[in-house]
Structures are given as C-alpha cells and as structure tokens.
PDB file of C-alpha atoms in Angstrom:
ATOM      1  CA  UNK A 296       0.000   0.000   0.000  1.00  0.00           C
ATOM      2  CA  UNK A 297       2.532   2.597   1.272  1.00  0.00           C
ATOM      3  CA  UNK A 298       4.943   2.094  -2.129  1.00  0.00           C
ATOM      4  CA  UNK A 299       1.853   1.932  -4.363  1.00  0.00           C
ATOM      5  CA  UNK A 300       0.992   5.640  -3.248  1.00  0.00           C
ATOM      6  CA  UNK A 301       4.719   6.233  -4.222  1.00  0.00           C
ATOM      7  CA  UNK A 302       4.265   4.314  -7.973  1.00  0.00           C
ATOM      8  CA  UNK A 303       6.581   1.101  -6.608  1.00  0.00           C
ATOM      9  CA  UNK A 304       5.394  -2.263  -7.358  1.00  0.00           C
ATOM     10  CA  UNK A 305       6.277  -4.283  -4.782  1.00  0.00           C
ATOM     11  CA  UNK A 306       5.476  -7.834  -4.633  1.00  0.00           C
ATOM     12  CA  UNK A 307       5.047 -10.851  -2.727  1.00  0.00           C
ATOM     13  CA  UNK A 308       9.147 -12.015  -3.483  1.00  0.00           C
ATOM     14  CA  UNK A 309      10.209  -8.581  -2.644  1.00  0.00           C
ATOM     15  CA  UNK A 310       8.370  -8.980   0.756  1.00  0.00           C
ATOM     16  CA  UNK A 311       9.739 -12.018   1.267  1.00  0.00           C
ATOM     17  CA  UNK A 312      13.041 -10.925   0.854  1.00  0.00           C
ATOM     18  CA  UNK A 313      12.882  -8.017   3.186  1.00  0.00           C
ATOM     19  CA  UNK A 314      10.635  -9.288   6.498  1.00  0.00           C
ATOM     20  CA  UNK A 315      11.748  -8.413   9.446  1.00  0.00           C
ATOM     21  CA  UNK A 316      14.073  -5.706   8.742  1.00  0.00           C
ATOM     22  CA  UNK A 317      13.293  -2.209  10.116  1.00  0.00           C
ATOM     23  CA  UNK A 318      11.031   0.193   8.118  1.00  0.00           C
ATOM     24  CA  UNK A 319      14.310   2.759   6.898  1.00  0.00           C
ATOM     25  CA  UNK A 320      15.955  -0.315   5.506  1.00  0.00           C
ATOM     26  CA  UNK A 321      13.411  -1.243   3.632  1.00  0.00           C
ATOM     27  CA  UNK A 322      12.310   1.845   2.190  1.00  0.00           C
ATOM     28  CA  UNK A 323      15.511   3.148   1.562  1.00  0.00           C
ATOM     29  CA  UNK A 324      16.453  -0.555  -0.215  1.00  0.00           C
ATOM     30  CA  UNK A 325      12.984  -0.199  -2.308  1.00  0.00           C
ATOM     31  CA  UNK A 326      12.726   3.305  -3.711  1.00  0.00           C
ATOM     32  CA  UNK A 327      15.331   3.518  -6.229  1.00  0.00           C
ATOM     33  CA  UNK A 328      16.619   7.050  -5.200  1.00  0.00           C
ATOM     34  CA  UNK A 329      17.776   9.064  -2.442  1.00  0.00           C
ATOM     35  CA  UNK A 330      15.080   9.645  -0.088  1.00  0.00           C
ATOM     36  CA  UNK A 331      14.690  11.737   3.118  1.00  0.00           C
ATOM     37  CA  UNK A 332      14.175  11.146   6.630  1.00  0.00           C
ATOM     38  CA  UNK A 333      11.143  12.910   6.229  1.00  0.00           C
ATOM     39  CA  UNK A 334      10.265  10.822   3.486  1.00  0.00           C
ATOM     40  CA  UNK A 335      11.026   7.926   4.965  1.00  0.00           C
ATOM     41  CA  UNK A 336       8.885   8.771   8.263  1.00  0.00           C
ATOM     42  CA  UNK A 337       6.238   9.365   6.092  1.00  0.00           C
ATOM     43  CA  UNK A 338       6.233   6.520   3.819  1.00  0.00           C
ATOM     44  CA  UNK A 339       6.867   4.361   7.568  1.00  0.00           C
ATOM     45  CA  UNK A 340       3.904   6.199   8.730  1.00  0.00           C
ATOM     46  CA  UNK A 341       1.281   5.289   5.923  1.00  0.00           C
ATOM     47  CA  UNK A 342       2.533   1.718   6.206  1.00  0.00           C
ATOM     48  CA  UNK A 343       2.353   1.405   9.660  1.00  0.00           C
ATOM     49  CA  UNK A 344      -1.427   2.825   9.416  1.00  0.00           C
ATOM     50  CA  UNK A 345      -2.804   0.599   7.127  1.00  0.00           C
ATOM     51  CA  UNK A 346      -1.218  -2.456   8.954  1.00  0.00           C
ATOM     52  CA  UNK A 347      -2.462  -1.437  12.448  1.00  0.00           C
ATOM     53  CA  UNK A 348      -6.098  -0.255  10.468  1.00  0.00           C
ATOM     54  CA  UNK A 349      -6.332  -3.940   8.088  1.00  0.00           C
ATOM     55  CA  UNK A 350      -5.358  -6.334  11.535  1.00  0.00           C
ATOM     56  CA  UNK A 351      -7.291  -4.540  14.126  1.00  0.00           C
ATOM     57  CA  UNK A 352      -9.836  -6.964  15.432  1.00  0.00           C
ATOM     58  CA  UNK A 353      -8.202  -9.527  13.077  1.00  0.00           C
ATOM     59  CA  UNK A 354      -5.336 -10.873  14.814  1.00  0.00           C
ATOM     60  CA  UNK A 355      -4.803 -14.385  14.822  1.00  0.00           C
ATOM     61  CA  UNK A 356      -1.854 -16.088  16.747  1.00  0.00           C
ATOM     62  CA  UNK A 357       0.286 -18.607  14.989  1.00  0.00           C
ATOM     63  CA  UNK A 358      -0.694 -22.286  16.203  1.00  0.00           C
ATOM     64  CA  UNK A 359       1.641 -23.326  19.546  1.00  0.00           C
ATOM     65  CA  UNK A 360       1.744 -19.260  20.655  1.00  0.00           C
ATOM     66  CA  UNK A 361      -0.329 -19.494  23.191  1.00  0.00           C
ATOM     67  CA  UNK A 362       0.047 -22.917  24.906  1.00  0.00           C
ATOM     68  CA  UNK A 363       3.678 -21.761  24.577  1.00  0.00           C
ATOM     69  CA  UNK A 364       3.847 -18.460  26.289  1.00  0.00           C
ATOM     70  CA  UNK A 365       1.403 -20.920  28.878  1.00  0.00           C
ATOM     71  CA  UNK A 366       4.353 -23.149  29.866  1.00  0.00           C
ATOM     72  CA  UNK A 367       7.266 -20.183  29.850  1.00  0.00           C
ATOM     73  CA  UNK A 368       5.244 -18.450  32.411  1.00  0.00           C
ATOM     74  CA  UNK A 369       4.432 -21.842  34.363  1.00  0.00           C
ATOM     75  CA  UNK A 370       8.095 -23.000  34.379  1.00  0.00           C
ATOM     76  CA  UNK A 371       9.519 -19.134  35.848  1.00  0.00           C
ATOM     77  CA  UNK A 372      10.788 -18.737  32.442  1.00  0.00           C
ATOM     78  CA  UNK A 373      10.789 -14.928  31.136  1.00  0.00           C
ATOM     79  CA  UNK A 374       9.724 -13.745  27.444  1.00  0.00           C
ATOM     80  CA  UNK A 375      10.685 -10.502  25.631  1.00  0.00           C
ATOM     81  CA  UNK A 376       9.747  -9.351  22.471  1.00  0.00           C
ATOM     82  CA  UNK A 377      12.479  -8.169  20.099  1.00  0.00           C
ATOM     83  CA  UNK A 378      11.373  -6.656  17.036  1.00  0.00           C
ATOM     84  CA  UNK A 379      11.718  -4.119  14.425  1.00  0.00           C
ATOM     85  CA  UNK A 380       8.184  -3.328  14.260  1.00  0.00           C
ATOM     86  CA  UNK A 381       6.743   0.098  16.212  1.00  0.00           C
ATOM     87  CA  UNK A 382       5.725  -0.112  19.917  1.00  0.00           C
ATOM     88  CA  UNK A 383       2.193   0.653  18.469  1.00  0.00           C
ATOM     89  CA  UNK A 384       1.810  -2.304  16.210  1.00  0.00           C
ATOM     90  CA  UNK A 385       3.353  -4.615  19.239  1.00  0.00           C
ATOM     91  CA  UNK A 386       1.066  -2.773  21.579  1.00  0.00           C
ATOM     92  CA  UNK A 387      -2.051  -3.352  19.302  1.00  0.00           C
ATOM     93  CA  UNK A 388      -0.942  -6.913  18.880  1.00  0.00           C
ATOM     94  CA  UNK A 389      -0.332  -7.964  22.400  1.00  0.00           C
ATOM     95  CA  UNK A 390      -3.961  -6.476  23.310  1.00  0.00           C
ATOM     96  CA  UNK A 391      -5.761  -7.698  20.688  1.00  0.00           C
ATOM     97  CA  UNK A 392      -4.398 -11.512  21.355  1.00  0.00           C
ATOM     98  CA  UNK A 393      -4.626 -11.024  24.961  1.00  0.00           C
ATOM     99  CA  UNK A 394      -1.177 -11.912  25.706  1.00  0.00           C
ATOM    100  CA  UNK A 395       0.623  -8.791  27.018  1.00  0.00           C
ATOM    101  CA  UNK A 396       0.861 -10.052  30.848  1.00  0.00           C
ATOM    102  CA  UNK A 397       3.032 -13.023  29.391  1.00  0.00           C
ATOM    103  CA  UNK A 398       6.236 -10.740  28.167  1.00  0.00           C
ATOM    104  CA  UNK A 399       8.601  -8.946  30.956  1.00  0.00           C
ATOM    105  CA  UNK A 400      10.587  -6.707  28.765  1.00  0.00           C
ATOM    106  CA  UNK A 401       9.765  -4.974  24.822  1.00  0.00           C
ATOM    107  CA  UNK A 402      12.284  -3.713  22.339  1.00  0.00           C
ATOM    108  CA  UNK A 403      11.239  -2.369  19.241  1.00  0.00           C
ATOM    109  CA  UNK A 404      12.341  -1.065  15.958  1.00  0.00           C
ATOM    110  CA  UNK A 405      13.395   2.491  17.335  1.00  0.00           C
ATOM    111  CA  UNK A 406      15.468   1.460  20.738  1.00  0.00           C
ATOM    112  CA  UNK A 407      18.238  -0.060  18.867  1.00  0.00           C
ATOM    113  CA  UNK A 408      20.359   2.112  16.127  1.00  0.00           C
ATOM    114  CA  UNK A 409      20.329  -1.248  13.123  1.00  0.00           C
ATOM    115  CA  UNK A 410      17.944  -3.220  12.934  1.00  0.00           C
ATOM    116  CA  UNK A 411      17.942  -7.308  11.795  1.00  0.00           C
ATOM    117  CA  UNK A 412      20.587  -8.968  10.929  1.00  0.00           C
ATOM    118  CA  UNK A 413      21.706  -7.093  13.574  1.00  0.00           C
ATOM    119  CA  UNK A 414      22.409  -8.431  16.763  1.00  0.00           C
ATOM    120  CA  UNK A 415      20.870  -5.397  18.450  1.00  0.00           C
ATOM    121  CA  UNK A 416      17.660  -5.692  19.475  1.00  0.00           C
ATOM    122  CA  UNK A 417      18.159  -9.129  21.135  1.00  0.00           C
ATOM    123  CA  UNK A 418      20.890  -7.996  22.518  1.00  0.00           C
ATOM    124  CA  UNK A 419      18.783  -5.011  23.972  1.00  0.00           C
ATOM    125  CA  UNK A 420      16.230  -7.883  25.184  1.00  0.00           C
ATOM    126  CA  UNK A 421      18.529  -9.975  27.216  1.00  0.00           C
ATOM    127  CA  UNK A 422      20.077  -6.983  29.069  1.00  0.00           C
ATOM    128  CA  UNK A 423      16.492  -5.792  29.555  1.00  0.00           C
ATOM    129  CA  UNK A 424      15.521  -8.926  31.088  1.00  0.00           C
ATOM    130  CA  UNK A 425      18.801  -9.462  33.207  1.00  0.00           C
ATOM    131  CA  UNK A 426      20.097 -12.219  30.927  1.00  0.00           C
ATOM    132  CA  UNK A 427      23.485 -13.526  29.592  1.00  0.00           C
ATOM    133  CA  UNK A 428      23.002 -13.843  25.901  1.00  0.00           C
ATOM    134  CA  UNK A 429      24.285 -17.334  25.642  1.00  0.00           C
ATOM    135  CA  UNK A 430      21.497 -18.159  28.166  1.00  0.00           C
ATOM    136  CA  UNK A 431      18.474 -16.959  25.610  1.00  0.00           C
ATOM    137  CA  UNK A 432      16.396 -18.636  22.762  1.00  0.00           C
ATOM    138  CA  UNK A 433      15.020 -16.494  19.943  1.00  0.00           C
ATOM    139  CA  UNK A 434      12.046 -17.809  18.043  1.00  0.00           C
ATOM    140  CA  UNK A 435      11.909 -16.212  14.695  1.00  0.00           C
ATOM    141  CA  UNK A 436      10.217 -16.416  11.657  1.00  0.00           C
ATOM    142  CA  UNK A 437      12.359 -13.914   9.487  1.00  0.00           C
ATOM    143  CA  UNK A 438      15.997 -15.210   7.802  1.00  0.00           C
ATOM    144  CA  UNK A 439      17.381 -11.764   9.092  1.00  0.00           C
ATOM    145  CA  UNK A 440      16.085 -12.377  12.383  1.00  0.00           C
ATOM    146  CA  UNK A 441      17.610 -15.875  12.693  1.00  0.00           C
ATOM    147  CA  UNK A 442      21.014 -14.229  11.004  1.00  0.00           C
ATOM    148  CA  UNK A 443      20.575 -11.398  13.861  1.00  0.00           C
ATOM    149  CA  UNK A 444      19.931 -14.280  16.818  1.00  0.00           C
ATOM    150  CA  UNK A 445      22.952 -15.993  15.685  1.00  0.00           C
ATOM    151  CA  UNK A 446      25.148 -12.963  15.570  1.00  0.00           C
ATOM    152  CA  UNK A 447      24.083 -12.685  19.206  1.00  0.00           C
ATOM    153  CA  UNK A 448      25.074 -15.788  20.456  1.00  0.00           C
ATOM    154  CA  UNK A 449      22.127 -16.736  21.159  1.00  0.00           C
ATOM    155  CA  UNK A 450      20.198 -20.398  20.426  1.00  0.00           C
ATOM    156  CA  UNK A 451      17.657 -20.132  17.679  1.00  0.00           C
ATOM    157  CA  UNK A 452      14.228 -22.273  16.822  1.00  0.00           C
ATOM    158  CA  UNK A 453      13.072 -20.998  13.975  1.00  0.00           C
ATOM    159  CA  UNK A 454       9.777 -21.419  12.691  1.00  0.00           C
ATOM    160  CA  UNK A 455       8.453 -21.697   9.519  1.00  0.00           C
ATOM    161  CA  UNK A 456       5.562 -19.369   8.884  1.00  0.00           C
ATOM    162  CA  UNK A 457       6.641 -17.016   6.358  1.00  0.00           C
ATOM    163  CA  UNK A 458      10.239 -18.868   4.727  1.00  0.00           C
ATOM    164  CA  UNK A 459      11.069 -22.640   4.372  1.00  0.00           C
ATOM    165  CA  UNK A 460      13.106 -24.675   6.043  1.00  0.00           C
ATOM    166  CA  UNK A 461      15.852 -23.894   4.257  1.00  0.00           C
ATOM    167  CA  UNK A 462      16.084 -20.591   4.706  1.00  0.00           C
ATOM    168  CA  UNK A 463      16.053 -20.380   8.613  1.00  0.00           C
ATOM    169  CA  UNK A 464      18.607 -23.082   8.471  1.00  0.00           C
ATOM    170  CA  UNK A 465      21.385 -21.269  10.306  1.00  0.00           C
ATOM    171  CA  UNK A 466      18.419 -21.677  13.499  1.00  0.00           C
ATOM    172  CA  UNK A 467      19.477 -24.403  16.064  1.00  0.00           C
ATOM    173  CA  UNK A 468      15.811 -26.458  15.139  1.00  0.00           C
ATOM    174  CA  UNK A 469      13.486 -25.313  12.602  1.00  0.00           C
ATOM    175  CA  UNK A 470       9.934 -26.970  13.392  1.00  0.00           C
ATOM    176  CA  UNK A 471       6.900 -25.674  10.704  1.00  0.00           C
ATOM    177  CA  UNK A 472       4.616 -25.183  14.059  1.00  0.00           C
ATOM    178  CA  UNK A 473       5.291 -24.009  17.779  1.00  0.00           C
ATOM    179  CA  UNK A 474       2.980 -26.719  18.873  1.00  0.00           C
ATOM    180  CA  UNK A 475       6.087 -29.051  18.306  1.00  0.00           C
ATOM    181  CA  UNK A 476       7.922 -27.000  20.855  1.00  0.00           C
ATOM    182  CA  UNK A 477       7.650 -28.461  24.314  1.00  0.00           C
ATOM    183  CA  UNK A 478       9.636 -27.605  27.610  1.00  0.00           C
ATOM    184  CA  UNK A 479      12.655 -29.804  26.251  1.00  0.00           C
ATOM    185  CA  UNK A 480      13.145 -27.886  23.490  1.00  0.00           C
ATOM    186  CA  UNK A 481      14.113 -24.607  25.399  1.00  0.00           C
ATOM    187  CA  UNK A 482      16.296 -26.643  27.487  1.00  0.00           C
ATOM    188  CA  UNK A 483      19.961 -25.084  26.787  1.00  0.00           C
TER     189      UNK A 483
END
C-alpha cells in the first residue's frame, strides 16, 4: 500500500526478501533514489497505518503461541519481544491476542540504532531482562532475524511461517509449528 501511493510495485518475493528488517531499511532498499528522513517517516507512517487499520480486530496467533507463552510463564521462564516493528503495532498486537501479561521486557524497531541482521535488538532484550546472551532462545520467523539471533550468540528455533526450512537453516531447530515445541526444546 505505502509504495503503491509512491508508484513502486512491490510484490510478494520482494516482501519475502525483506521481512523483518526495520522500516528505513526497507524503504531506503525499495525506492530507487535518495530519499529523506522525512520521506522515509512518512512513507513508515502510511505503512504502519494501514497495517495497524487492516489487523485490528483480526489478529490471529500462529498455532503453539499461546500454549507456549502458557508453559514459559508456568516454568519461571521470562519472554521478551524483540522486534523491528513500532511499539504501536506490538502494543495493538499484544492487546488484541490477549497476551501482554506473558512478556517482561519490549524492544522495538526504534530502541536499537540497526535493525535485523543485527544483533541489536536481542541484545537489547537480554540486558532488559537481566540475561546472559548465551542463556536466551530467539524464536523467529524472518531469515534476518535468525542471522541477527545468531550474531548474538544466542540459540535459535526458527519457525516456519513465512520462509522454508531452508532458509532459517542457520536456526538451532526449525519446526513448521510451535505446537512441536515443548519444555525440552528450550532446554539449553
């Protein structure tokens, strides 16, 4: 939506290629020309609009999420979200699934200087929740975010929702559902 208003095709590869990397890389990657931060915060804007506008009331978690999130918090285990999305659209989310009491610490797109591959922003998570980390599994969906988990030093199950198995294969297990992840498989 936000590069059609700018005259960019963008298609399902190119999206693809580019999830979960932060909104400036993206843009700036897809728009063929120098562009402005003010361009960019408005192109960001638009985009982040729509999304929060076409999901709200429409959120769905992945199978495995909850049940999940269930057993962290039953086994003293603490969560963070690391992303390169806004606080809004991780705000909206949380609410909307009902799942915000299960996460102790947030870091989005704007709290860390790169975002994935970058290490950053789970790097920014573990020191947020008081953790070594070597000690910390990432769950991604994204290539970059499994690149960025591994640059951490930092265990990886990757799951395939949005790439195949053998793109997330740098991850320490790749499993095409979270219901396949049990207590054992967080065990470091």
């Amino acid at each position: 939506y936000a590069f059609k208003k700018q005259g960019i095709i963008f298609t399902e590869k190119d999206f693809q290629r580019i999830f979960g990397q932060r909104n400036d890389a993206i843009i700036r990657g897809n728009m063929g020309r120098e562009i402005s931060q003010d361009e960019i915060e408005s192109i960001a804007n638009d985009k982040e609009l729509y999304f929060r506008d076409s999901v709200k009331s429409n959120i769905q978690p992945f199978p495995g999420v909850i049940g999940l999130l269930k057993t962290l918090k039953s086994n003293g285990i603490a969560a963070a979200i690391a992303s390169s999305a806004p606080l809004e659209n991780i705000q909206l989310i949380l609410v909307e699934i009902g799942i915000a009491d299960y996460f102790q610490a947030i870091v989005f797109g704007r709290e860390v200087a790169e975002g994935k591959p970058s290490p950053q922003v789970f790097l920014k998570a573990a020191q947020k929740l008081g953790v070594e980390p070597a000690n910390c599994i990432v769950i991604e969906d994204a290539v970059a975010g499994v690149e960025g988990a591994k640059r951490a030093g930092m265990h990886c199950i990757a799951v395939t929702n949005t790439h195949d198995a053998a793109g997330l294969s740098r991850a320490d297990l790749v499993v095409d559902s979270l219901v396949k992840v049990g207590i054992r498989d967080l065990e470091l």
